[in-house]
Every structure is written in structure tokens, then in C-alpha cells.
Amino acid sequence: MHNGVMHSNASGTDLVVVLEHLVTLIRQVSTAGGLSTAASSALNRLGRDGPHRLTELAHAQGVSQPGMTQLVTRMEREGLVRRTANRGDRRGVVVEATDAGLDLLRRRRAERADALQHLLDRLDPQDQAAIAAALPALARLVEARASD
């Protein structure tokens, strides 16, 4: 990689470096709701994948169950999620995004999209086309990982 541009023989390391910078940029422009990174990530998962048992959500997010319980309690106080009894197992708790939580996700996504579109508009047409052409391959990369 030279000057931030990936070459056709780019390595996983090159991709990681670019994606780390992109993730940092996205986090910086996502200010709606004032969510922490952990809260944003958990809410995104619930919005994308639907309700989760609290233990599953903690595992999926790579945090302890007590840590997730604290996070969900804060998000519940803010009206972003709700806990309900698991229909199949009354002892279990299911966490789901509320309408307010889903609305916040939409606003945050719009913030990100607007900021990225502004940056994309500053690129030359060849770079814009290269990014557009790479999106399907990046989506397949994510899908391949999800199917593991």
C-alpha cells in the first residue's frame, strides 16, 4: 500500500490498515444518541439480527454476561432496548431493540452515509468506481466469515 492506495496484490494486512482507519472515521461521525462503542455495537447487532438471549448477546459481543447485563440496563433506561421473558424458557431473558433504538440506528447510519458520501464525492471517478466495484467482494468476504 502506498499513500493509502491498495494494489491488486494487497495483503490482509493492507486491508486491515485501511479498514481500521475507516472504522475510526465512521465512529467519529456517528454522534447521534451519544452511544458508546459497546452500546452502538450491541444495538447494531440487535437491529440487524433481531432479539437475542442476554447470554448469546454477551458471547456475540465478546463481553462478560455481567458486563452485558450492565450495558443492557443502561440502554433499557434510555429506551433503546427492552428485556422480555424468553417464550421457550421463562428463566431466560431476551433483549430486543425498541422502535426508539431502531430509529437511532437509522439516524446513525444516515450520519455515516452522509459523511462517507461527502468524502466519496471528493474522489476522482476512477477511485469512486474502484470502491463501488469492491463492495460486492467485500460483502462476500463478510458472508464467508458469517457462514463459518
mmCIF file of N, CA and C in Angstrom:
data_model
loop_
_atom_site.group_PDB
_atom_site.id
_atom_site.type_symbol
_atom_site.label_atom_id
_atom_site.label_comp_id
_atom_site.label_asym_id
_atom_site.label_seq_id
_atom_site.Cartn_x
_atom_site.Cartn_y
_atom_site.Cartn_z
ATOM 1 N N MET A 1 0.851 -1.168 0.000
ATOM 2 C CA MET A 1 0.000 0.000 0.000
ATOM 3 C C MET A 1 0.894 1.227 0.000
ATOM 4 N N HIS A 2 0.549 2.193 -0.825
ATOM 5 C CA HIS A 2 1.320 3.427 -0.908
ATOM 6 C C HIS A 2 0.344 4.589 -0.891
ATOM 7 N N ASN A 3 0.576 5.535 0.004
ATOM 8 C CA ASN A 3 -0.297 6.711 0.112
ATOM 9 C C ASN A 3 -1.761 6.326 0.305
ATOM 10 N N GLY A 4 -2.005 5.216 1.037
ATOM 11 C CA GLY A 4 -3.376 4.826 1.322
ATOM 12 C C GLY A 4 -4.076 4.107 0.191
ATOM 13 N N VAL A 5 -3.367 3.768 -0.879
ATOM 14 C CA VAL A 5 -3.992 3.108 -2.019
ATOM 15 C C VAL A 5 -3.584 1.644 -2.035
ATOM 16 N N MET A 6 -4.574 0.746 -2.101
ATOM 17 C CA MET A 6 -4.278 -0.677 -2.148
ATOM 18 C C MET A 6 -3.978 -1.085 -3.586
ATOM 19 N N HIS A 7 -3.060 -1.989 -3.750
ATOM 20 C CA HIS A 7 -2.706 -2.508 -5.056
ATOM 21 C C HIS A 7 -3.377 -3.857 -5.249
ATOM 22 N N SER A 8 -3.373 -4.368 -6.480
ATOM 23 C CA SER A 8 -4.067 -5.614 -6.780
ATOM 24 C C SER A 8 -3.503 -6.798 -6.003
ATOM 25 N N ASN A 9 -2.277 -6.707 -5.530
ATOM 26 C CA ASN A 9 -1.699 -7.790 -4.748
ATOM 27 C C ASN A 9 -1.752 -7.473 -3.251
ATOM 28 N N ALA A 10 -2.774 -6.738 -2.834
ATOM 29 C CA ALA A 10 -2.895 -6.301 -1.447
ATOM 30 C C ALA A 10 -3.011 -7.505 -0.521
ATOM 31 N N SER A 11 -2.446 -7.346 0.650
ATOM 32 C CA SER A 11 -2.487 -8.408 1.653
ATOM 33 C C SER A 11 -3.593 -8.131 2.657
ATOM 34 N N GLY A 12 -3.819 -9.126 3.498
ATOM 35 C CA GLY A 12 -4.764 -8.944 4.589
ATOM 36 C C GLY A 12 -4.356 -7.793 5.479
ATOM 37 N N THR A 13 -3.053 -7.613 5.662
ATOM 38 C CA THR A 13 -2.565 -6.507 6.489
ATOM 39 C C THR A 13 -2.939 -5.167 5.868
ATOM 40 N N ASP A 14 -2.785 -5.037 4.554
ATOM 41 C CA ASP A 14 -3.170 -3.791 3.881
ATOM 42 C C ASP A 14 -4.650 -3.495 4.094
ATOM 43 N N LEU A 15 -5.470 -4.526 3.950
ATOM 44 C CA LEU A 15 -6.906 -4.358 4.113
ATOM 45 C C LEU A 15 -7.238 -3.971 5.551
ATOM 46 N N VAL A 16 -6.603 -4.604 6.511
ATOM 47 C CA VAL A 16 -6.840 -4.279 7.917
ATOM 48 C C VAL A 16 -6.516 -2.816 8.203
ATOM 49 N N VAL A 17 -5.401 -2.344 7.712
ATOM 50 C CA VAL A 17 -4.994 -0.962 7.967
ATOM 51 C C VAL A 17 -6.047 0.007 7.426
ATOM 52 N N VAL A 18 -6.478 -0.201 6.204
ATOM 53 C CA VAL A 18 -7.472 0.689 5.609
ATOM 54 C C VAL A 18 -8.794 0.599 6.367
ATOM 55 N N LEU A 19 -9.222 -0.619 6.703
ATOM 56 C CA LEU A 19 -10.497 -0.780 7.400
ATOM 57 C C LEU A 19 -10.449 -0.206 8.815
ATOM 58 N N GLU A 20 -9.314 -0.334 9.486
ATOM 59 C CA GLU A 20 -9.191 0.274 10.814
ATOM 60 C C GLU A 20 -9.370 1.787 10.736
ATOM 61 N N HIS A 21 -8.763 2.405 9.748
ATOM 62 C CA HIS A 21 -8.921 3.861 9.577
ATOM 63 C C HIS A 21 -10.368 4.203 9.233
ATOM 64 N N LEU A 22 -10.990 3.383 8.408
ATOM 65 C CA LEU A 22 -12.377 3.630 8.017
ATOM 66 C C LEU A 22 -13.312 3.472 9.214
ATOM 67 N N VAL A 23 -13.095 2.457 10.027
ATOM 68 C CA VAL A 23 -13.917 2.255 11.225
ATOM 69 C C VAL A 23 -13.762 3.443 12.175
ATOM 70 N N THR A 24 -12.544 3.911 12.353
ATOM 71 C CA THR A 24 -12.312 5.077 13.210
ATOM 72 C C THR A 24 -13.072 6.286 12.673
ATOM 73 N N LEU A 25 -13.002 6.498 11.382
ATOM 74 C CA LEU A 25 -13.723 7.611 10.763
ATOM 75 C C LEU A 25 -15.223 7.472 10.997
ATOM 76 N N ILE A 26 -15.757 6.291 10.786
ATOM 77 C CA ILE A 26 -17.196 6.063 10.952
ATOM 78 C C ILE A 26 -17.613 6.320 12.400
ATOM 79 N N ARG A 27 -16.798 5.866 13.342
ATOM 80 C CA ARG A 27 -17.114 6.109 14.755
ATOM 81 C C ARG A 27 -17.105 7.598 15.072
ATOM 82 N N GLN A 28 -16.196 8.337 14.464
ATOM 83 C CA GLN A 28 -16.096 9.769 14.742
ATOM 84 C C GLN A 28 -17.297 10.537 14.223
ATOM 85 N N VAL A 29 -17.894 10.096 13.134
ATOM 86 C CA VAL A 29 -19.024 10.836 12.560
ATOM 87 C C VAL A 29 -20.374 10.347 13.085
ATOM 88 N N SER A 30 -20.387 9.264 13.862
ATOM 89 C CA SER A 30 -21.624 8.728 14.423
ATOM 90 C C SER A 30 -21.842 9.308 15.809
ATOM 91 N N THR A 31 -22.514 10.440 15.859
ATOM 92 C CA THR A 31 -22.686 11.118 17.142
ATOM 93 C C THR A 31 -24.111 11.047 17.673
ATOM 94 N N ALA A 32 -25.080 10.715 16.843
ATOM 95 C CA ALA A 32 -26.480 10.678 17.283
ATOM 96 C C ALA A 32 -26.629 9.729 18.461
ATOM 97 N N GLY A 33 -27.284 10.213 19.498
ATOM 98 C CA GLY A 33 -27.555 9.385 20.657
ATOM 99 C C GLY A 33 -26.418 9.286 21.647
ATOM 100 N N GLY A 34 -25.231 9.741 21.271
ATOM 101 C CA GLY A 34 -24.098 9.701 22.182
ATOM 102 C C GLY A 34 -23.764 8.314 22.694
ATOM 103 N N LEU A 35 -23.926 7.290 21.865
ATOM 104 C CA LEU A 35 -23.671 5.914 22.289
ATOM 105 C C LEU A 35 -22.190 5.606 22.410
ATOM 106 N N SER A 36 -21.864 4.773 23.384
ATOM 107 C CA SER A 36 -20.508 4.236 23.465
ATOM 108 C C SER A 36 -20.327 3.241 22.326
ATOM 109 N N THR A 37 -19.086 2.879 22.070
ATOM 110 C CA THR A 37 -18.810 1.884 21.031
ATOM 111 C C THR A 37 -19.502 0.571 21.358
ATOM 112 N N ALA A 38 -19.459 0.154 22.619
ATOM 113 C CA ALA A 38 -20.089 -1.107 23.017
ATOM 114 C C ALA A 38 -21.603 -1.056 22.828
ATOM 115 N N ALA A 39 -22.225 0.045 23.228
ATOM 116 C CA ALA A 39 -23.672 0.185 23.082
ATOM 117 C C ALA A 39 -24.059 0.231 21.604
ATOM 118 N N SER A 40 -23.294 0.962 20.816
ATOM 119 C CA SER A 40 -23.566 1.043 19.382
ATOM 120 C C SER A 40 -23.467 -0.333 18.732
ATOM 121 N N SER A 41 -22.437 -1.073 19.089
ATOM 122 C CA SER A 41 -22.238 -2.401 18.516
ATOM 123 C C SER A 41 -23.368 -3.352 18.907
ATOM 124 N N ALA A 42 -23.744 -3.353 20.177
ATOM 125 C CA ALA A 42 -24.826 -4.241 20.638
ATOM 126 C C ALA A 42 -26.150 -3.857 19.981
ATOM 127 N N LEU A 43 -26.437 -2.562 19.915
ATOM 128 C CA LEU A 43 -27.688 -2.114 19.301
ATOM 129 C C LEU A 43 -27.702 -2.444 17.813
ATOM 130 N N ASN A 44 -26.573 -2.281 17.144
ATOM 131 C CA ASN A 44 -26.491 -2.659 15.732
ATOM 132 C C ASN A 44 -26.788 -4.137 15.548
ATOM 133 N N ARG A 45 -26.222 -4.984 16.410
ATOM 134 C CA ARG A 45 -26.466 -6.429 16.303
ATOM 135 C C ARG A 45 -27.949 -6.741 16.491
ATOM 136 N N LEU A 46 -28.568 -6.125 17.489
ATOM 137 C CA LEU A 46 -29.994 -6.372 17.732
ATOM 138 C C LEU A 46 -30.845 -5.860 16.568
ATOM 139 N N GLY A 47 -30.476 -4.722 16.021
ATOM 140 C CA GLY A 47 -31.219 -4.181 14.878
ATOM 141 C C GLY A 47 -31.064 -5.026 13.631
ATOM 142 N N ARG A 48 -29.869 -5.574 13.428
ATOM 143 C CA ARG A 48 -29.568 -6.369 12.239
ATOM 144 C C ARG A 48 -30.089 -7.798 12.360
ATOM 145 N N ASP A 49 -29.842 -8.427 13.524
ATOM 146 C CA ASP A 49 -30.119 -9.852 13.675
ATOM 147 C C ASP A 49 -31.370 -10.161 14.483
ATOM 148 N N GLY A 50 -31.982 -9.150 15.079
ATOM 149 C CA GLY A 50 -33.179 -9.384 15.872
ATOM 150 C C GLY A 50 -32.854 -9.710 17.317
ATOM 151 N N PRO A 51 -33.894 -10.070 18.085
ATOM 152 C CA PRO A 51 -33.719 -10.330 19.514
ATOM 153 C C PRO A 51 -32.696 -11.436 19.791
ATOM 154 N N HIS A 52 -32.011 -11.278 20.925
ATOM 155 C CA HIS A 52 -31.013 -12.254 21.386
ATOM 156 C C HIS A 52 -31.249 -12.542 22.866
ATOM 157 N N ARG A 53 -30.955 -13.768 23.258
ATOM 158 C CA ARG A 53 -30.866 -14.038 24.693
ATOM 159 C C ARG A 53 -29.696 -13.214 25.219
ATOM 160 N N LEU A 54 -29.795 -12.782 26.439
ATOM 161 C CA LEU A 54 -28.750 -11.955 27.024
ATOM 162 C C LEU A 54 -27.394 -12.660 26.970
ATOM 163 N N THR A 55 -27.379 -13.942 27.269
ATOM 164 C CA THR A 55 -26.119 -14.691 27.235
ATOM 165 C C THR A 55 -25.556 -14.779 25.821
ATOM 166 N N GLU A 56 -26.415 -14.966 24.829
ATOM 167 C CA GLU A 56 -25.965 -15.012 23.432
ATOM 168 C C GLU A 56 -25.410 -13.663 22.987
ATOM 169 N N LEU A 57 -26.069 -12.597 23.397
ATOM 170 C CA LEU A 57 -25.617 -11.259 23.032
ATOM 171 C C LEU A 57 -24.244 -10.977 23.636
ATOM 172 N N ALA A 58 -24.069 -11.355 24.901
ATOM 173 C CA ALA A 58 -22.773 -11.166 25.551
ATOM 174 C C ALA A 58 -21.691 -11.941 24.807
ATOM 175 N N HIS A 59 -21.975 -13.188 24.473
ATOM 176 C CA HIS A 59 -20.995 -14.012 23.760
ATOM 177 C C HIS A 59 -20.682 -13.416 22.382
ATOM 178 N N ALA A 60 -21.723 -13.034 21.652
ATOM 179 C CA ALA A 60 -21.539 -12.489 20.303
ATOM 180 C C ALA A 60 -20.728 -11.195 20.330
ATOM 181 N N GLN A 61 -20.878 -10.416 21.391
ATOM 182 C CA GLN A 61 -20.172 -9.142 21.504
ATOM 183 C C GLN A 61 -18.808 -9.300 22.177
ATOM 184 N N GLY A 62 -18.517 -10.502 22.655
ATOM 185 C CA GLY A 62 -17.220 -10.748 23.267
ATOM 186 C C GLY A 62 -17.042 -10.077 24.619
ATOM 187 N N VAL A 63 -18.129 -9.986 25.385
ATOM 188 C CA VAL A 63 -18.058 -9.398 26.719
ATOM 189 C C VAL A 63 -18.640 -10.385 27.732
ATOM 190 N N SER A 64 -18.376 -10.133 28.992
ATOM 191 C CA SER A 64 -18.911 -10.993 30.042
ATOM 192 C C SER A 64 -20.419 -10.788 30.163
ATOM 193 N N GLN A 65 -21.088 -11.798 30.715
ATOM 194 C CA GLN A 65 -22.521 -11.645 30.916
ATOM 195 C C GLN A 65 -22.834 -10.516 31.896
ATOM 196 N N PRO A 66 -22.090 -10.374 33.013
ATOM 197 C CA PRO A 66 -22.365 -9.216 33.885
ATOM 198 C C PRO A 66 -22.141 -7.876 33.181
ATOM 199 N N GLY A 67 -21.113 -7.808 32.343
ATOM 200 C CA GLY A 67 -20.868 -6.577 31.589
ATOM 201 C C GLY A 67 -22.008 -6.269 30.633
ATOM 202 N N MET A 68 -22.515 -7.310 29.946
ATOM 203 C CA MET A 68 -23.632 -7.101 29.028
ATOM 204 C C MET A 68 -24.894 -6.736 29.797
ATOM 205 N N THR A 69 -25.090 -7.339 30.964
ATOM 206 C CA THR A 69 -26.254 -7.008 31.779
ATOM 207 C C THR A 69 -26.231 -5.524 32.141
ATOM 208 N N GLN A 70 -25.073 -5.005 32.538
ATOM 209 C CA GLN A 70 -24.954 -3.580 32.863
ATOM 210 C C GLN A 70 -25.231 -2.703 31.646
ATOM 211 N N LEU A 71 -24.670 -3.104 30.498
ATOM 212 C CA LEU A 71 -24.877 -2.325 29.273
ATOM 213 C C LEU A 71 -26.351 -2.314 28.887
ATOM 214 N N VAL A 72 -26.991 -3.476 28.926
ATOM 215 C CA VAL A 72 -28.410 -3.577 28.565
ATOM 216 C C VAL A 72 -29.254 -2.761 29.544
ATOM 217 N N THR A 73 -28.901 -2.769 30.822
ATOM 218 C CA THR A 73 -29.638 -1.967 31.810
ATOM 219 C C THR A 73 -29.572 -0.486 31.451
ATOM 220 N N ARG A 74 -28.383 0.003 31.099
ATOM 221 C CA ARG A 74 -28.247 1.417 30.700
ATOM 222 C C ARG A 74 -29.060 1.701 29.433
ATOM 223 N N MET A 75 -28.962 0.795 28.453
ATOM 224 C CA MET A 75 -29.684 1.008 27.195
ATOM 225 C C MET A 75 -31.196 0.922 27.408
ATOM 226 N N GLU A 76 -31.603 0.082 28.327
ATOM 227 C CA GLU A 76 -33.028 -0.036 28.650
ATOM 228 C C GLU A 76 -33.536 1.256 29.302
ATOM 229 N N ARG A 77 -32.754 1.827 30.204
ATOM 230 C CA ARG A 77 -33.123 3.111 30.832
ATOM 231 C C ARG A 77 -33.269 4.215 29.791
ATOM 232 N N GLU A 78 -32.443 4.139 28.742
ATOM 233 C CA GLU A 78 -32.503 5.148 27.671
ATOM 234 C C GLU A 78 -33.607 4.857 26.656
ATOM 235 N N GLY A 79 -34.305 3.730 26.831
ATOM 236 C CA GLY A 79 -35.414 3.378 25.947
ATOM 237 C C GLY A 79 -34.993 2.770 24.625
ATOM 238 N N LEU A 80 -33.740 2.306 24.521
ATOM 239 C CA LEU A 80 -33.230 1.777 23.257
ATOM 240 C C LEU A 80 -33.470 0.276 23.090
ATOM 241 N N VAL A 81 -33.558 -0.439 24.206
ATOM 242 C CA VAL A 81 -33.817 -1.883 24.180
ATOM 243 C C VAL A 81 -34.842 -2.212 25.255
ATOM 244 N N ARG A 82 -35.383 -3.422 25.159
ATOM 245 C CA ARG A 82 -36.259 -3.929 26.215
ATOM 246 C C ARG A 82 -35.938 -5.396 26.438
ATOM 247 N N ARG A 83 -36.143 -5.817 27.659
ATOM 248 C CA ARG A 83 -35.960 -7.221 28.026
ATOM 249 C C ARG A 83 -37.326 -7.857 28.184
ATOM 250 N N THR A 84 -37.446 -9.059 27.677
ATOM 251 C CA THR A 84 -38.676 -9.828 27.858
ATOM 252 C C THR A 84 -38.295 -11.254 28.219
ATOM 253 N N ALA A 85 -39.247 -11.963 28.792
ATOM 254 C CA ALA A 85 -39.003 -13.370 29.115
ATOM 255 C C ALA A 85 -38.911 -14.158 27.813
ATOM 256 N N ASN A 86 -38.013 -15.104 27.786
ATOM 257 C CA ASN A 86 -37.864 -15.989 26.638
ATOM 258 C C ASN A 86 -39.086 -16.906 26.586
ATOM 259 N N ARG A 87 -39.788 -16.923 25.475
ATOM 260 C CA ARG A 87 -41.015 -17.720 25.368
ATOM 261 C C ARG A 87 -40.756 -19.216 25.551
ATOM 262 N N GLY A 88 -39.617 -19.670 25.078
ATOM 263 C CA GLY A 88 -39.288 -21.094 25.193
ATOM 264 C C GLY A 88 -38.734 -21.479 26.552
ATOM 265 N N ASP A 89 -38.185 -20.522 27.276
ATOM 266 C CA ASP A 89 -37.557 -20.779 28.568
ATOM 267 C C ASP A 89 -37.772 -19.549 29.432
ATOM 268 N N ARG A 90 -38.769 -19.577 30.299
ATOM 269 C CA ARG A 90 -39.153 -18.412 31.105
ATOM 270 C C ARG A 90 -38.015 -17.909 31.996
ATOM 271 N N ARG A 91 -36.999 -18.748 32.243
ATOM 272 C CA ARG A 91 -35.883 -18.305 33.061
ATOM 273 C C ARG A 91 -34.939 -17.416 32.263
ATOM 274 N N GLY A 92 -34.955 -17.573 30.948
ATOM 275 C CA GLY A 92 -34.067 -16.787 30.092
ATOM 276 C C GLY A 92 -34.643 -15.427 29.773
ATOM 277 N N VAL A 93 -33.765 -14.503 29.444
ATOM 278 C CA VAL A 93 -34.161 -13.143 29.093
ATOM 279 C C VAL A 93 -33.766 -12.881 27.646
ATOM 280 N N VAL A 94 -34.686 -12.302 26.905
ATOM 281 C CA VAL A 94 -34.430 -11.921 25.520
ATOM 282 C C VAL A 94 -34.356 -10.396 25.468
ATOM 283 N N VAL A 95 -33.363 -9.892 24.743
ATOM 284 C CA VAL A 95 -33.177 -8.452 24.584
ATOM 285 C C VAL A 95 -33.500 -8.104 23.131
ATOM 286 N N GLU A 96 -34.284 -7.055 22.948
ATOM 287 C CA GLU A 96 -34.604 -6.601 21.594
ATOM 288 C C GLU A 96 -34.555 -5.090 21.520
ATOM 289 N N ALA A 97 -34.269 -4.597 20.331
ATOM 290 C CA ALA A 97 -34.255 -3.146 20.106
ATOM 291 C C ALA A 97 -35.684 -2.630 20.106
ATOM 292 N N THR A 98 -35.888 -1.474 20.703
ATOM 293 C CA THR A 98 -37.188 -0.817 20.677
ATOM 294 C C THR A 98 -37.306 -0.001 19.392
ATOM 295 N N ASP A 99 -38.488 0.544 19.150
ATOM 296 C CA ASP A 99 -38.654 1.436 17.996
ATOM 297 C C ASP A 99 -37.715 2.635 18.108
ATOM 298 N N ALA A 100 -37.540 3.159 19.329
ATOM 299 C CA ALA A 100 -36.618 4.286 19.527
ATOM 300 C C ALA A 100 -35.178 3.862 19.217
ATOM 301 N N GLY A 101 -34.809 2.647 19.614
ATOM 302 C CA GLY A 101 -33.471 2.138 19.315
ATOM 303 C C GLY A 101 -33.258 1.979 17.825
ATOM 304 N N LEU A 102 -34.262 1.439 17.132
ATOM 305 C CA LEU A 102 -34.160 1.258 15.675
ATOM 306 C C LEU A 102 -34.106 2.606 14.966
ATOM 307 N N ASP A 103 -34.858 3.579 15.478
ATOM 308 C CA ASP A 103 -34.809 4.921 14.895
ATOM 309 C C ASP A 103 -33.418 5.534 15.073
ATOM 310 N N LEU A 104 -32.828 5.347 16.244
ATOM 311 C CA LEU A 104 -31.474 5.855 16.480
ATOM 312 C C LEU A 104 -30.483 5.187 15.537
ATOM 313 N N LEU A 105 -30.624 3.891 15.318
ATOM 314 C CA LEU A 105 -29.751 3.197 14.356
ATOM 315 C C LEU A 105 -29.873 3.813 12.963
ATOM 316 N N ARG A 106 -31.097 4.099 12.539
ATOM 317 C CA ARG A 106 -31.309 4.711 11.214
ATOM 318 C C ARG A 106 -30.643 6.089 11.132
ATOM 319 N N ARG A 107 -30.776 6.876 12.205
ATOM 320 C CA ARG A 107 -30.159 8.210 12.208
ATOM 321 C C ARG A 107 -28.640 8.111 12.175
ATOM 322 N N ARG A 108 -28.075 7.176 12.932
ATOM 323 C CA ARG A 108 -26.622 6.997 12.940
ATOM 324 C C ARG A 108 -26.133 6.519 11.571
ATOM 325 N N ARG A 109 -26.871 5.609 10.946
ATOM 326 C CA ARG A 109 -26.486 5.127 9.621
ATOM 327 C C ARG A 109 -26.544 6.277 8.610
ATOM 328 N N ALA A 110 -27.553 7.128 8.709
ATOM 329 C CA ALA A 110 -27.661 8.277 7.799
ATOM 330 C C ALA A 110 -26.495 9.237 8.008
ATOM 331 N N GLU A 111 -26.098 9.457 9.263
ATOM 332 C CA GLU A 111 -24.927 10.301 9.541
ATOM 333 C C GLU A 111 -23.687 9.743 8.845
ATOM 334 N N ARG A 112 -23.483 8.440 9.007
ATOM 335 C CA ARG A 112 -22.311 7.795 8.417
ATOM 336 C C ARG A 112 -22.360 7.889 6.894
ATOM 337 N N ALA A 113 -23.518 7.584 6.346
ATOM 338 C CA ALA A 113 -23.650 7.601 4.887
ATOM 339 C C ALA A 113 -23.395 8.999 4.330
ATOM 340 N N ASP A 114 -23.936 10.010 4.985
ATOM 341 C CA ASP A 114 -23.721 11.387 4.523
ATOM 342 C C ASP A 114 -22.239 11.757 4.579
ATOM 343 N N ALA A 115 -21.578 11.415 5.693
ATOM 344 C CA ALA A 115 -20.158 11.742 5.836
ATOM 345 C C ALA A 115 -19.321 11.015 4.788
ATOM 346 N N LEU A 116 -19.609 9.736 4.589
ATOM 347 C CA LEU A 116 -18.845 8.977 3.591
ATOM 348 C C LEU A 116 -19.142 9.462 2.174
ATOM 349 N N GLN A 117 -20.398 9.811 1.906
ATOM 350 C CA GLN A 117 -20.731 10.317 0.577
ATOM 351 C C GLN A 117 -19.985 11.609 0.293
ATOM 352 N N HIS A 118 -19.880 12.459 1.307
ATOM 353 C CA HIS A 118 -19.124 13.709 1.154
ATOM 354 C C HIS A 118 -17.673 13.406 0.769
ATOM 355 N N LEU A 119 -17.075 12.414 1.424
ATOM 356 C CA LEU A 119 -15.694 12.042 1.107
ATOM 357 C C LEU A 119 -15.597 11.394 -0.271
ATOM 358 N N LEU A 120 -16.552 10.523 -0.588
ATOM 359 C CA LEU A 120 -16.546 9.873 -1.902
ATOM 360 C C LEU A 120 -16.653 10.899 -3.025
ATOM 361 N N ASP A 121 -17.474 11.910 -2.808
ATOM 362 C CA ASP A 121 -17.666 12.940 -3.828
ATOM 363 C C ASP A 121 -16.371 13.707 -4.118
ATOM 364 N N ARG A 122 -15.439 13.691 -3.177
ATOM 365 C CA ARG A 122 -14.165 14.388 -3.369
ATOM 366 C C ARG A 122 -13.154 13.545 -4.136
ATOM 367 N N LEU A 123 -13.428 12.257 -4.308
ATOM 368 C CA LEU A 123 -12.512 11.379 -5.043
ATOM 369 C C LEU A 123 -12.720 11.504 -6.542
ATOM 370 N N ASP A 124 -11.696 11.125 -7.300
ATOM 371 C CA ASP A 124 -11.867 11.141 -8.751
ATOM 372 C C ASP A 124 -12.755 9.961 -9.153
ATOM 373 N N PRO A 125 -13.360 10.031 -10.340
ATOM 374 C CA PRO A 125 -14.298 8.990 -10.784
ATOM 375 C C PRO A 125 -13.705 7.576 -10.794
ATOM 376 N N GLN A 126 -12.422 7.454 -11.074
ATOM 377 C CA GLN A 126 -11.799 6.121 -11.095
ATOM 378 C C GLN A 126 -11.782 5.522 -9.688
ATOM 379 N N ASP A 127 -11.460 6.309 -8.698
ATOM 380 C CA ASP A 127 -11.464 5.813 -7.318
ATOM 381 C C ASP A 127 -12.886 5.492 -6.866
ATOM 382 N N GLN A 128 -13.827 6.331 -7.244
ATOM 383 C CA GLN A 128 -15.230 6.051 -6.904
ATOM 384 C C GLN A 128 -15.675 4.725 -7.519
ATOM 385 N N ALA A 129 -15.299 4.499 -8.776
ATOM 386 C CA ALA A 129 -15.662 3.256 -9.462
ATOM 387 C C ALA A 129 -14.977 2.052 -8.818
ATOM 388 N N ALA A 130 -13.722 2.226 -8.411
ATOM 389 C CA ALA A 130 -12.991 1.122 -7.774
ATOM 390 C C ALA A 130 -13.656 0.730 -6.456
ATOM 391 N N ILE A 131 -14.076 1.711 -5.685
ATOM 392 C CA ILE A 131 -14.749 1.417 -4.420
ATOM 393 C C ILE A 131 -16.079 0.723 -4.685
ATOM 394 N N ALA A 132 -16.842 1.231 -5.640
ATOM 395 C CA ALA A 132 -18.123 0.600 -5.980
ATOM 396 C C ALA A 132 -17.919 -0.836 -6.463
ATOM 397 N N ALA A 133 -16.878 -1.066 -7.230
ATOM 398 C CA ALA A 133 -16.605 -2.415 -7.740
ATOM 399 C C ALA A 133 -16.176 -3.364 -6.628
ATOM 400 N N ALA A 134 -15.539 -2.830 -5.584
ATOM 401 C CA ALA A 134 -15.058 -3.675 -4.483
ATOM 402 C C ALA A 134 -16.165 -4.070 -3.503
ATOM 403 N N LEU A 135 -17.257 -3.339 -3.465
ATOM 404 C CA LEU A 135 -18.298 -3.603 -2.473
ATOM 405 C C LEU A 135 -18.859 -5.024 -2.529
ATOM 406 N N PRO A 136 -19.196 -5.570 -3.711
ATOM 407 C CA PRO A 136 -19.709 -6.955 -3.719
ATOM 408 C C PRO A 136 -18.697 -7.969 -3.172
ATOM 409 N N ALA A 137 -17.428 -7.794 -3.495
ATOM 410 C CA ALA A 137 -16.409 -8.709 -2.988
ATOM 411 C C ALA A 137 -16.274 -8.580 -1.470
ATOM 412 N N LEU A 138 -16.334 -7.366 -0.950
ATOM 413 C CA LEU A 138 -16.266 -7.173 0.497
ATOM 414 C C LEU A 138 -17.485 -7.783 1.190
ATOM 415 N N ALA A 139 -18.649 -7.659 0.576
ATOM 416 C CA ALA A 139 -19.853 -8.279 1.136
ATOM 417 C C ALA A 139 -19.705 -9.802 1.166
ATOM 418 N N ARG A 140 -19.138 -10.383 0.113
ATOM 419 C CA ARG A 140 -18.915 -11.841 0.097
ATOM 420 C C ARG A 140 -17.902 -12.244 1.155
ATOM 421 N N LEU A 141 -16.906 -11.407 1.394
ATOM 422 C CA LEU A 141 -15.910 -11.667 2.427
ATOM 423 C C LEU A 141 -16.589 -11.756 3.799
ATOM 424 N N VAL A 142 -17.485 -10.820 4.080
ATOM 425 C CA VAL A 142 -18.211 -10.824 5.343
ATOM 426 C C VAL A 142 -19.130 -12.044 5.422
ATOM 427 N N GLU A 143 -19.830 -12.349 4.342
ATOM 428 C CA GLU A 143 -20.726 -13.510 4.321
ATOM 429 C C GLU A 143 -19.971 -14.800 4.522
ATOM 430 N N ALA A 144 -18.770 -14.911 3.962
ATOM 431 C CA ALA A 144 -17.963 -16.122 4.118
ATOM 432 C C ALA A 144 -17.617 -16.322 5.587
ATOM 433 N N ARG A 145 -17.306 -15.246 6.275
ATOM 434 C CA ARG A 145 -16.981 -15.340 7.701
ATOM 435 C C ARG A 145 -18.214 -15.708 8.507
ATOM 436 N N ALA A 146 -19.355 -15.129 8.129
ATOM 437 C CA ALA A 146 -20.601 -15.392 8.864
ATOM 438 C C ALA A 146 -21.034 -16.834 8.726
ATOM 439 N N SER A 147 -20.677 -17.487 7.640
ATOM 440 C CA SER A 147 -21.099 -18.873 7.429
ATOM 441 C C SER A 147 -20.157 -19.880 8.069
ATOM 442 N N ASP A 148 -19.041 -19.424 8.650
ATOM 443 C CA ASP A 148 -18.112 -20.334 9.340
ATOM 444 C C ASP A 148 -18.701 -20.886 10.606
#
